[in-house]
mmCIF file of C-alpha atoms and ligand atoms in Angstrom:
data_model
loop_
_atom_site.group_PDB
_atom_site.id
_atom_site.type_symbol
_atom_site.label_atom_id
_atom_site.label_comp_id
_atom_site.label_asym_id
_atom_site.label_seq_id
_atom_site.Cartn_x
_atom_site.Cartn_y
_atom_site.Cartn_z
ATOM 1 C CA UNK A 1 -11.869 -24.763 -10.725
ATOM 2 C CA UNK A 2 -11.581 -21.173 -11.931
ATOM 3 C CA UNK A 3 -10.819 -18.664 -9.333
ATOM 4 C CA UNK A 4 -13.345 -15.951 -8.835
ATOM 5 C CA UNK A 5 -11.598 -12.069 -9.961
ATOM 6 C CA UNK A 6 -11.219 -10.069 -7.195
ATOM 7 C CA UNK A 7 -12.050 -6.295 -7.886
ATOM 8 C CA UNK A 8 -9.796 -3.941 -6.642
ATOM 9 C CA UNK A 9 -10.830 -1.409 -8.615
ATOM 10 C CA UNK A 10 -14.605 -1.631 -7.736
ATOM 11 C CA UNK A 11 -13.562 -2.501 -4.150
ATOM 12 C CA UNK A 12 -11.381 0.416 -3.769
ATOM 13 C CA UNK A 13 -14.184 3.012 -5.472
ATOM 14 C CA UNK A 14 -16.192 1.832 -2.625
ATOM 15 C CA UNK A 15 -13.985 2.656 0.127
ATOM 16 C CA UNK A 16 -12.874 5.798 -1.902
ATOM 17 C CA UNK A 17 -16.800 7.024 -1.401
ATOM 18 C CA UNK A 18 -17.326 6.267 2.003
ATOM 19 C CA UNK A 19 -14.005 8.942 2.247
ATOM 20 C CA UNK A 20 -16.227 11.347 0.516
ATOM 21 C CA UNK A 21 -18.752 10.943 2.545
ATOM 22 C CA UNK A 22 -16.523 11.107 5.794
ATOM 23 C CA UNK A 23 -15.197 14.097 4.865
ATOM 24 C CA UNK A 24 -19.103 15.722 4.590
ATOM 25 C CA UNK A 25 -19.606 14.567 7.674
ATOM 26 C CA UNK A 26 -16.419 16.045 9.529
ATOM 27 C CA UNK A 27 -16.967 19.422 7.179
ATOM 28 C CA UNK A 28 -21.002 19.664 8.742
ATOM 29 C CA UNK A 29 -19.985 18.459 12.618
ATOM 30 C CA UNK A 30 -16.518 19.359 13.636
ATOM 31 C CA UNK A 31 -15.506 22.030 10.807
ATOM 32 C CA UNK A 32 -12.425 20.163 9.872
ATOM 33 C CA UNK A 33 -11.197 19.692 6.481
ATOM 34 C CA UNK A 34 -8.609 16.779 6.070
ATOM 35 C CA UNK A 35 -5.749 17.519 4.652
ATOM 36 C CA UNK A 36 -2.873 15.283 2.963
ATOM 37 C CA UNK A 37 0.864 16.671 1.586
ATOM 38 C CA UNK A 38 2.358 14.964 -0.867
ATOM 39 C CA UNK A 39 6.042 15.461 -1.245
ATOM 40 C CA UNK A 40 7.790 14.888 -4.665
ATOM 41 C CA UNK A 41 11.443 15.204 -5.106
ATOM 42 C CA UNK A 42 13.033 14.825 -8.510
ATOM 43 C CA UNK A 43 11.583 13.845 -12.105
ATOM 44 C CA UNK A 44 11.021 9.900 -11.966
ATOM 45 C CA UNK A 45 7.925 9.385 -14.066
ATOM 46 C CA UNK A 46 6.467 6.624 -12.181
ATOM 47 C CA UNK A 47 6.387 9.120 -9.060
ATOM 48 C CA UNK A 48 4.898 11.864 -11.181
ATOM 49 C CA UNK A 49 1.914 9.299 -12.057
ATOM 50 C CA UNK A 50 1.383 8.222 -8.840
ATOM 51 C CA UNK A 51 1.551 12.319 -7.269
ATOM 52 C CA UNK A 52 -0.625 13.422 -9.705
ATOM 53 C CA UNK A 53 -3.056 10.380 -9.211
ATOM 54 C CA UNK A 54 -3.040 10.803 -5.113
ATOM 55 C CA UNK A 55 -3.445 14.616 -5.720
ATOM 56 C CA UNK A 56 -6.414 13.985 -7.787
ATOM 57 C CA UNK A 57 -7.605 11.282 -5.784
ATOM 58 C CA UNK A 58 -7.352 13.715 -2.799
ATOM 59 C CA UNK A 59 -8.979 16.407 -4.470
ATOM 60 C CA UNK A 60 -12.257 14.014 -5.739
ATOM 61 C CA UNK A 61 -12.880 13.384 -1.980
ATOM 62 C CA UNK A 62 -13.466 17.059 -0.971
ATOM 63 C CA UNK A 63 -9.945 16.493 0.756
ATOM 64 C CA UNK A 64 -6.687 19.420 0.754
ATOM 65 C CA UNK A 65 -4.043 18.489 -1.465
ATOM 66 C CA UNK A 66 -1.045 19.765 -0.857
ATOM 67 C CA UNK A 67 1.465 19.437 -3.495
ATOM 68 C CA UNK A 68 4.920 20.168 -3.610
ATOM 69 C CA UNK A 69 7.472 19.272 -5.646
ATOM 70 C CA UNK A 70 11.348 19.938 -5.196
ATOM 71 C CA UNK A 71 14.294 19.439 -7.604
ATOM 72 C CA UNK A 72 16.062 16.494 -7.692
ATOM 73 C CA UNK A 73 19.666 18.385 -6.109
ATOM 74 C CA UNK A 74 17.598 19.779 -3.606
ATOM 75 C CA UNK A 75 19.624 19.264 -0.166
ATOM 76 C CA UNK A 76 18.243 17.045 2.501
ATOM 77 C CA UNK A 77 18.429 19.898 5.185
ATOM 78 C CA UNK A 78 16.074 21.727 2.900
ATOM 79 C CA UNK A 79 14.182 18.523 2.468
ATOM 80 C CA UNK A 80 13.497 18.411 6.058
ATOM 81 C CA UNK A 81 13.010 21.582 6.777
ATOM 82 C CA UNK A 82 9.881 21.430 4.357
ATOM 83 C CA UNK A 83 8.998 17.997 6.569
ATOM 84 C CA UNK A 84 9.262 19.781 9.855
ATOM 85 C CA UNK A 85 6.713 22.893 8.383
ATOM 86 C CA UNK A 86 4.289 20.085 7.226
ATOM 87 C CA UNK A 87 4.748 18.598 10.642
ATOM 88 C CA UNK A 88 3.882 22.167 12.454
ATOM 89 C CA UNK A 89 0.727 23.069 9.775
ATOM 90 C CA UNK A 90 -2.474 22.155 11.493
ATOM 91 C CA UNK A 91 -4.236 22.499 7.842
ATOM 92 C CA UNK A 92 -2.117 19.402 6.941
ATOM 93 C CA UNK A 93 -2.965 15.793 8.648
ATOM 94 C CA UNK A 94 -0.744 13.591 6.466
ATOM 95 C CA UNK A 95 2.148 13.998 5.027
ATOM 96 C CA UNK A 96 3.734 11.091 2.431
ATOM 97 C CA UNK A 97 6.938 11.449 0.665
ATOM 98 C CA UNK A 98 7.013 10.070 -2.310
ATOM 99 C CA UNK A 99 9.664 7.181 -2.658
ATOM 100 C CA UNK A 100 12.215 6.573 -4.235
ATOM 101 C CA UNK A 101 14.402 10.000 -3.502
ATOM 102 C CA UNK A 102 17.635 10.580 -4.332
ATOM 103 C CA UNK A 103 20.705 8.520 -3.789
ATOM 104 C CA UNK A 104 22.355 11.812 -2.039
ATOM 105 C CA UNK A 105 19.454 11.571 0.546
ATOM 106 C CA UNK A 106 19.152 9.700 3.481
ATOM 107 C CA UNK A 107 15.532 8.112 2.982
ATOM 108 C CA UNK A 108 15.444 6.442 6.674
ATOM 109 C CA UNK A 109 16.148 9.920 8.419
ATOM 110 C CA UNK A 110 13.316 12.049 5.968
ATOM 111 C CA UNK A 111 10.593 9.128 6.951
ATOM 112 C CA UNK A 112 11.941 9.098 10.618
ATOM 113 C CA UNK A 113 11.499 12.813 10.572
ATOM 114 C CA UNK A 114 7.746 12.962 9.806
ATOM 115 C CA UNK A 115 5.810 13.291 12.809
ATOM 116 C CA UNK A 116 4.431 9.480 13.295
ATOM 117 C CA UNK A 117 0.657 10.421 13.691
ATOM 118 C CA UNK A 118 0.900 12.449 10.145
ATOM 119 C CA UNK A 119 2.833 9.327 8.636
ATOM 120 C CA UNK A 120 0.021 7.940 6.423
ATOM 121 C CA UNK A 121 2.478 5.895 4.750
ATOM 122 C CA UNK A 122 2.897 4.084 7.606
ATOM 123 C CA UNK A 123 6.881 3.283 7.167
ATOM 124 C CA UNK A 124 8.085 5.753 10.272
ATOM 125 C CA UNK A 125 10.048 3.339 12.566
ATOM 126 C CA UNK A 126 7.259 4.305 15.831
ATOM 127 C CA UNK A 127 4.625 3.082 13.323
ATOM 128 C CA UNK A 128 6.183 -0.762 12.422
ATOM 129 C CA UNK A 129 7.337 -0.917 16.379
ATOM 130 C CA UNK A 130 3.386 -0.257 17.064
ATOM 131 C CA UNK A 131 2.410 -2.520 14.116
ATOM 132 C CA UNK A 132 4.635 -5.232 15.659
ATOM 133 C CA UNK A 133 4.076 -5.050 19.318
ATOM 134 C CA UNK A 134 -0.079 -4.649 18.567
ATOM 135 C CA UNK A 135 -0.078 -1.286 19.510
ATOM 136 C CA UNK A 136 -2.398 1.543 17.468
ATOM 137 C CA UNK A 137 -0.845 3.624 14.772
ATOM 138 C CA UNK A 138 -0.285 3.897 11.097
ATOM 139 C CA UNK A 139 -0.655 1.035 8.965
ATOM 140 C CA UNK A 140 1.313 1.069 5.316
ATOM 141 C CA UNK A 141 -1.579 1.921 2.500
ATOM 142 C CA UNK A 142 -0.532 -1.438 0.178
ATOM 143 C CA UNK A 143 -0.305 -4.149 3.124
ATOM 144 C CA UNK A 144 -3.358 -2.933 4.156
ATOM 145 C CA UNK A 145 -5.074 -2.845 0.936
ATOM 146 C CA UNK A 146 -4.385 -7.007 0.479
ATOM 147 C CA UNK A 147 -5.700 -7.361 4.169
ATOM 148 C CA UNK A 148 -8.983 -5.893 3.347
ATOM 149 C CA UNK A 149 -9.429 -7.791 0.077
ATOM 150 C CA UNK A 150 -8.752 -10.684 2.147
ATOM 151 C CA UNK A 151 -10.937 -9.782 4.900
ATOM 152 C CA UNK A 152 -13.556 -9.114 2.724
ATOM 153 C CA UNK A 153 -13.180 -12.487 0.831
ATOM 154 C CA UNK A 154 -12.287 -14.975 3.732
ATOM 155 C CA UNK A 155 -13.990 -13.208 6.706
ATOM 156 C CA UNK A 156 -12.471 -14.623 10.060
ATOM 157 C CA UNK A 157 -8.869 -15.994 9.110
ATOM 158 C CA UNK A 158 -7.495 -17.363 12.533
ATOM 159 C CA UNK A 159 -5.554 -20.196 11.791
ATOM 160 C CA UNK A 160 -5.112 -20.007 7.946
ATOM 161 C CA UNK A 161 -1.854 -20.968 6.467
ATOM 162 C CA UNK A 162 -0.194 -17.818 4.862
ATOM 163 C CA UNK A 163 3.050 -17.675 2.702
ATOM 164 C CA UNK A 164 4.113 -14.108 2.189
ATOM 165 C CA UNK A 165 6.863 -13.940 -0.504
ATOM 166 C CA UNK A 166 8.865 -10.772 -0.826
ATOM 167 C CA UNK A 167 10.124 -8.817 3.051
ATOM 168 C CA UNK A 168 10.401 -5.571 2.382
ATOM 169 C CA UNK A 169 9.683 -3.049 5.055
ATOM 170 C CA UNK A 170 6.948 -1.957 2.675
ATOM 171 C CA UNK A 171 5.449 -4.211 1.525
ATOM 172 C CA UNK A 172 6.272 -7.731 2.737
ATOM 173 C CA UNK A 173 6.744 -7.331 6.754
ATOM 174 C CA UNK A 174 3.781 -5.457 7.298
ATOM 175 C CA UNK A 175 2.046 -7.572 5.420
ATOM 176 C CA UNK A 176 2.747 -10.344 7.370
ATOM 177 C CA UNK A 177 2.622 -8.307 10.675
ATOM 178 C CA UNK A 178 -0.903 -7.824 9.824
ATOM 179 C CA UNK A 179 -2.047 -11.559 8.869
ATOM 180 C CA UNK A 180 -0.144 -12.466 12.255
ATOM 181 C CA UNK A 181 -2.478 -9.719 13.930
ATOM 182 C CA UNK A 182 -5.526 -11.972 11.719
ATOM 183 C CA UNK A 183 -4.192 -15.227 13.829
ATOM 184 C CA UNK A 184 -2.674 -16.740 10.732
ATOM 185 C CA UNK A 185 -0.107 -18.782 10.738
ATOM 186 C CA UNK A 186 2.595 -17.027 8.826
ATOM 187 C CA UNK A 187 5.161 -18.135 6.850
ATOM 188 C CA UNK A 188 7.690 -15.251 5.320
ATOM 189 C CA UNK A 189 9.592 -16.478 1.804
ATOM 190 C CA UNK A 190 12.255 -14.532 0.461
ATOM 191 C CA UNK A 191 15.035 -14.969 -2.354
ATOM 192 C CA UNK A 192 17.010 -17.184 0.034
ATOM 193 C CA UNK A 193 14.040 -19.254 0.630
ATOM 194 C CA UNK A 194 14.674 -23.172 -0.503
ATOM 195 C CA UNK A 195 12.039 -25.146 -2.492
ATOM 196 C CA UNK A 196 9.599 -21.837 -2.795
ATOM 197 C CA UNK A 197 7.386 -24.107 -4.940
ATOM 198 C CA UNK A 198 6.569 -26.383 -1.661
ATOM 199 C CA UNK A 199 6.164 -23.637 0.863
ATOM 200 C CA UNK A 200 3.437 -21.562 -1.627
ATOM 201 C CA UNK A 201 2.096 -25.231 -1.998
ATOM 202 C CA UNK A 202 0.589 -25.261 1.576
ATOM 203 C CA UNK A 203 -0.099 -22.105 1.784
ATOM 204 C CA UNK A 204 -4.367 -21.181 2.246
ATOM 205 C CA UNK A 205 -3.264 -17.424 1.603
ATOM 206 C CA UNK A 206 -0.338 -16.333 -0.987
ATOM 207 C CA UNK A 207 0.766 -12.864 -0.898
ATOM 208 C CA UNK A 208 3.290 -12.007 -3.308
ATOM 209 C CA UNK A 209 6.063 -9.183 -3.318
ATOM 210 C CA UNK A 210 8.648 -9.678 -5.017
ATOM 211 C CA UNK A 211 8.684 -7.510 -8.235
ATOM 212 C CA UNK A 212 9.694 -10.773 -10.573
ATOM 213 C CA UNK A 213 6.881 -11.518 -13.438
ATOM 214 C CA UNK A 214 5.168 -14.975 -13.041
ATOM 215 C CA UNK A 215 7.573 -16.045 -10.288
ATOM 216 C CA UNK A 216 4.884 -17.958 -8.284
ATOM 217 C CA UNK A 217 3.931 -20.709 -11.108
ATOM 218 C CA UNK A 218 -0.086 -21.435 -11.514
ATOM 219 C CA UNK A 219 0.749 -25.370 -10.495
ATOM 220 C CA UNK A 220 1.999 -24.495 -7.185
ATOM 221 C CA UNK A 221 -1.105 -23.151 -5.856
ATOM 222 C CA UNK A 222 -3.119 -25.432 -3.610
ATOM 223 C CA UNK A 223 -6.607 -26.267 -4.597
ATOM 224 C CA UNK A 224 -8.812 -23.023 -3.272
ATOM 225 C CA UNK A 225 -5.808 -20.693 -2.412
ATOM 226 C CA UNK A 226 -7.106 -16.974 -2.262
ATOM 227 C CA UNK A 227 -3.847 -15.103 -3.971
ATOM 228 C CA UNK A 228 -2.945 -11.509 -3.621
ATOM 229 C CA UNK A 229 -0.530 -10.930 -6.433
ATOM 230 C CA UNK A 230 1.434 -7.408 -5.107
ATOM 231 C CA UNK A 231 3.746 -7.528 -7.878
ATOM 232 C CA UNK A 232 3.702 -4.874 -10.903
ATOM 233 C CA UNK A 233 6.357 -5.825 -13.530
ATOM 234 C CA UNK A 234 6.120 -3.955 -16.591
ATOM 235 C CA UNK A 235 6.848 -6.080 -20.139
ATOM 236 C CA UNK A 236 7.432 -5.763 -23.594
ATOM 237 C CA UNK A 237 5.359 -7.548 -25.912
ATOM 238 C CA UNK A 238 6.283 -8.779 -29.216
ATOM 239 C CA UNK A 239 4.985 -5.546 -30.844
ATOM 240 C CA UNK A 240 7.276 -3.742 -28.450
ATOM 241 C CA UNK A 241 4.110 -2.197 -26.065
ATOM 242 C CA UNK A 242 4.144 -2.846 -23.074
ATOM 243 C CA UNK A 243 2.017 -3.967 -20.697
ATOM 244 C CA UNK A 244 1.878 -4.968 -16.876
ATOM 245 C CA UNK A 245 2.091 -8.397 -15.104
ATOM 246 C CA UNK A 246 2.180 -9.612 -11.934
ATOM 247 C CA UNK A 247 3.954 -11.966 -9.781
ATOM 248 C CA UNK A 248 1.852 -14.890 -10.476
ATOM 249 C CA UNK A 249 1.602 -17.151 -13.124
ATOM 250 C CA UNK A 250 -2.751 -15.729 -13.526
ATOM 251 C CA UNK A 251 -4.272 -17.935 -15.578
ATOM 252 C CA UNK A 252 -2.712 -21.090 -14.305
ATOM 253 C CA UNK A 253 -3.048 -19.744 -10.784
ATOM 254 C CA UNK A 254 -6.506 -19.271 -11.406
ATOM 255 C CA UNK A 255 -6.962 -22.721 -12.623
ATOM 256 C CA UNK A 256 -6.234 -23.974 -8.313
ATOM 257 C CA UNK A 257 -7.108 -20.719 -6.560
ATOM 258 C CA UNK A 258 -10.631 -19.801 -4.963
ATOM 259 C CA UNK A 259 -10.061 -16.254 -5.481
ATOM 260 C CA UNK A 260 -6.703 -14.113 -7.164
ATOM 261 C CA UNK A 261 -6.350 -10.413 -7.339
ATOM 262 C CA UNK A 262 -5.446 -9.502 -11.453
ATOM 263 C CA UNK A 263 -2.366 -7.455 -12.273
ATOM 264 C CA UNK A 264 -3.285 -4.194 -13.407
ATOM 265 C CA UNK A 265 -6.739 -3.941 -11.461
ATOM 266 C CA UNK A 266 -5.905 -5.582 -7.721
ATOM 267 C CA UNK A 267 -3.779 -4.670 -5.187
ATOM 268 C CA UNK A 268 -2.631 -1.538 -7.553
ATOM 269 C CA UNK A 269 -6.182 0.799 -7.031
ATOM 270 C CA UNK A 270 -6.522 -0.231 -2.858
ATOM 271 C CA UNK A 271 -3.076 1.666 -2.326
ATOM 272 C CA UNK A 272 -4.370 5.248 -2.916
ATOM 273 C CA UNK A 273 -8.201 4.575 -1.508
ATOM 274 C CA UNK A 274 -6.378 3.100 1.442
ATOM 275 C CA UNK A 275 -4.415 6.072 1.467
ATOM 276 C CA UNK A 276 -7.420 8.399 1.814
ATOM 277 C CA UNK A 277 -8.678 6.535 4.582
ATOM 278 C CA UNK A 278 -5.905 6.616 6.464
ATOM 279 C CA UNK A 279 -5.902 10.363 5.856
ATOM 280 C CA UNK A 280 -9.338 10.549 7.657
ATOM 281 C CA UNK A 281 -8.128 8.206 10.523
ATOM 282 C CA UNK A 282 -5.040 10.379 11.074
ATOM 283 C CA UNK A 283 -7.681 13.737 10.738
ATOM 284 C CA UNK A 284 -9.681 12.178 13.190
ATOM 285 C CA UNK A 285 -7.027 11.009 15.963
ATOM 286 C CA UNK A 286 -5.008 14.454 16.115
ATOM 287 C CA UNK A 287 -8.546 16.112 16.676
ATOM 288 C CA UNK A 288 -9.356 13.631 19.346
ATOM 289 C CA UNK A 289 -12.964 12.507 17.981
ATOM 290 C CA UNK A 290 -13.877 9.088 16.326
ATOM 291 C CA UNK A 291 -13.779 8.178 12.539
ATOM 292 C CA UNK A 292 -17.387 9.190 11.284
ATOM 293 C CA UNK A 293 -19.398 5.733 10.161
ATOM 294 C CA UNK A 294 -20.849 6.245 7.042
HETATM 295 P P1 NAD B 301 11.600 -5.061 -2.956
HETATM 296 O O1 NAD B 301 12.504 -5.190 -4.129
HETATM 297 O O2 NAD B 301 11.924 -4.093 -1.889
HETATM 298 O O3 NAD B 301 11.510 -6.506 -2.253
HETATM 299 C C1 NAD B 301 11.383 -7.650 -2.995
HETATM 300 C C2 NAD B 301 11.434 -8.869 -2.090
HETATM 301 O O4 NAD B 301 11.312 -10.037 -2.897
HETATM 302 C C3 NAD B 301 12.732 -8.998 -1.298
HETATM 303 O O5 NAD B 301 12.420 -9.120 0.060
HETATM 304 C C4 NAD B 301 13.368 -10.292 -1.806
HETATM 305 O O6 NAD B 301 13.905 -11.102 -0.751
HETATM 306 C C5 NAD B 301 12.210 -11.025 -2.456
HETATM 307 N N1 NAD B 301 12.678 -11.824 -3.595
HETATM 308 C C6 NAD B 301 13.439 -11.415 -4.633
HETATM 309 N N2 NAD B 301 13.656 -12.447 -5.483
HETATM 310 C C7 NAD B 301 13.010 -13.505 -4.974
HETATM 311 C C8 NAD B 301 12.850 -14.855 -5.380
HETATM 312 N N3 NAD B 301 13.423 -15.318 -6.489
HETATM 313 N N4 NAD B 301 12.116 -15.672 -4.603
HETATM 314 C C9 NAD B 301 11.528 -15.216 -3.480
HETATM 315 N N5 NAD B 301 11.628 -13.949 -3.040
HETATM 316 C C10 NAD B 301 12.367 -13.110 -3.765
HETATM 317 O O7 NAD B 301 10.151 -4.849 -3.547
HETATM 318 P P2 NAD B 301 8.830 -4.205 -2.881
HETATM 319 O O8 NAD B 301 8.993 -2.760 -2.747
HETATM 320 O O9 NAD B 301 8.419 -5.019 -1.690
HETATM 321 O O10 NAD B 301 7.772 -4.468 -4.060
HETATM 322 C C11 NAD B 301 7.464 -5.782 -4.502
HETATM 323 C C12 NAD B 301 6.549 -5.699 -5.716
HETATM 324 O O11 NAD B 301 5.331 -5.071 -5.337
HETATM 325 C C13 NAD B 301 7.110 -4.836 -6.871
HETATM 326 O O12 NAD B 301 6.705 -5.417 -8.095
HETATM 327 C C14 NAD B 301 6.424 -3.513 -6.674
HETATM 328 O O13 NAD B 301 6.296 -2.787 -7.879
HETATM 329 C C15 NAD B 301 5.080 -3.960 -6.168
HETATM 330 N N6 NAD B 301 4.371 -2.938 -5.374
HETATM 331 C C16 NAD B 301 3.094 -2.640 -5.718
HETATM 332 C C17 NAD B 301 2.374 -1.705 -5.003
HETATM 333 C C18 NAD B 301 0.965 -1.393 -5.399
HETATM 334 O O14 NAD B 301 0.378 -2.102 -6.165
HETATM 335 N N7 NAD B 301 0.355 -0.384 -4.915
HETATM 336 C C19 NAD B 301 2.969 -1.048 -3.928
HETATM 337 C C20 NAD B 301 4.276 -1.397 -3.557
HETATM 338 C C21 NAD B 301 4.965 -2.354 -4.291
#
């Protein structure tokens, strides 16, 4: 068997037009222009990528970017004081803070401190309690990303054995909140886990999150799996470039799977469409009036 390649990048340039074409139509009927802040704090690289690439992103959808970038000693009273205008600016219907921040701030109390129907990240501690208890709110962009991919693969999923490895709060748990919500039966590994190679082996649907290249070996896999590989590990090759991997052993994964997301070109793209989207869903909620179908 060889697994088909599921596109993230050509899934996630759909769902980035329908945005586009969302945004028209909330322009034309209701006169609103969504609007997303992104806050960067500090100089990490990998956080300038990804800011520049949402503010683009943003920007390509007819959306408001908002940018704005603080230095990396910048207090967390100021911090939040920039949160709480963002919060208060009706021009501005999501607001993401770019993680990590600074060891000197307290990262719980600057997500906790965005209003929860402007948290398009999803990670405010109102949003998981609604995400948990079934209740409506904001979903985290990357869980939600591998539950579309998987929706659109698998269709109805009640009853499927899933194995999510990795439980972070942002990754991981939602994750497996949402195939829960799907009626799977969900099974959560995690670096305590014993005998990870049996648990993935019954698994229907592997998720992995864990941030360790080629952790989840190809032979493990049952027979026509569909794998979502989260993971982005970065490695050097013998002519010292790099390049990215997953978590998943790919092309002896894709020897058992059905279906397996690649590593660059998977879950990676779905993160910011997904983000987009979620701006339009948090646009349309605080204005009271129903996501435009396109
Ligand atoms: P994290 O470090 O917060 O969590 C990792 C999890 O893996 C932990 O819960 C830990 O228990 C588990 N773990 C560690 N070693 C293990 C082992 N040997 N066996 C089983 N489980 C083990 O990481 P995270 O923030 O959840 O991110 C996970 C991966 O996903 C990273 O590679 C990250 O870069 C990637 N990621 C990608 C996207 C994207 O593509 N858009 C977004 C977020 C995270």
């Amino acid at each position: 068997m060889t697994a088909d390649v599921i596109d993230g990048k050509a899934f996630a340039a759909k769902i980035k037009l329908d945005v586009a074409k969302q945004v028209v139509i909330l322009k034309e009927q209701h006169g609103i222009v969504p609007g997303l802040a992104v806050v960067l704090v500090g100089e990490d690289p990998a956080s300038q990528v990804y800011v520049r690439n949402k503010n683009k992103s943003t920007k390509e959808a007819g959306m408001n970017s908002f940018e704005h970038r603080m230095l990396p000693d910048v207090s967390e009273a100021e911090l939040l004081d920039l949160v709480k205008k963002l919060n208060e600016d009706p021009a501005v219907h999501g607001i993401l803070v770019q993680l990590p921040l600074p060891k000197h701030i307290n990262e719980a109390a600057v997500i906790d401190a965005i209003s929860p129907d402007k948290d398009v990240d999803g990670f405010h501690v109102i949003n998981s309690g609604l995400l948990a208890t079934g209740g409506q709110g904001m979903v985290p962009c990357t869980p939600q990303g591998c539950i579309m991919m998987l929706k659109d693969r698998l269709g109805d999923m009640s009853g499927l054995e899933a194995v999510v490895i990795g439980r972070s709060n942002i990754v991981g748990k939602p994750v497996a909140q949402l195939l829960l919500n799907e009626n799977c039966t969900v099974t959560m590994a995690h670096s305590r886990t014993r005998d990870l190679a049996t648990v993935v082996g019954r698994a229907d649907i592997v998720v992995a999150a864990v941030g360790v290249p080629e952790l989840v070996k190809g032979s493990w896999i049952k027979d026509g799996a569909t794998v979502i590989d989260v993971g982005v590990n970065r490695i050097e090759k013998a002519d010292g470039k790099t390049r990215l991997i997953g978590d998943v052993e790919y092309d002896e994964a894709a020897k058992h799977a059905s279906a397996i997301t690649p590593v660059p070109g998977g879950v990676g793209p779905m993160t910011i469409a997904v983000l987009l989207k979620s701006t339009i869903v948090a646009a349309c909620r605080q204005a009271g009036i129903e996501e435009p179908e396109v």
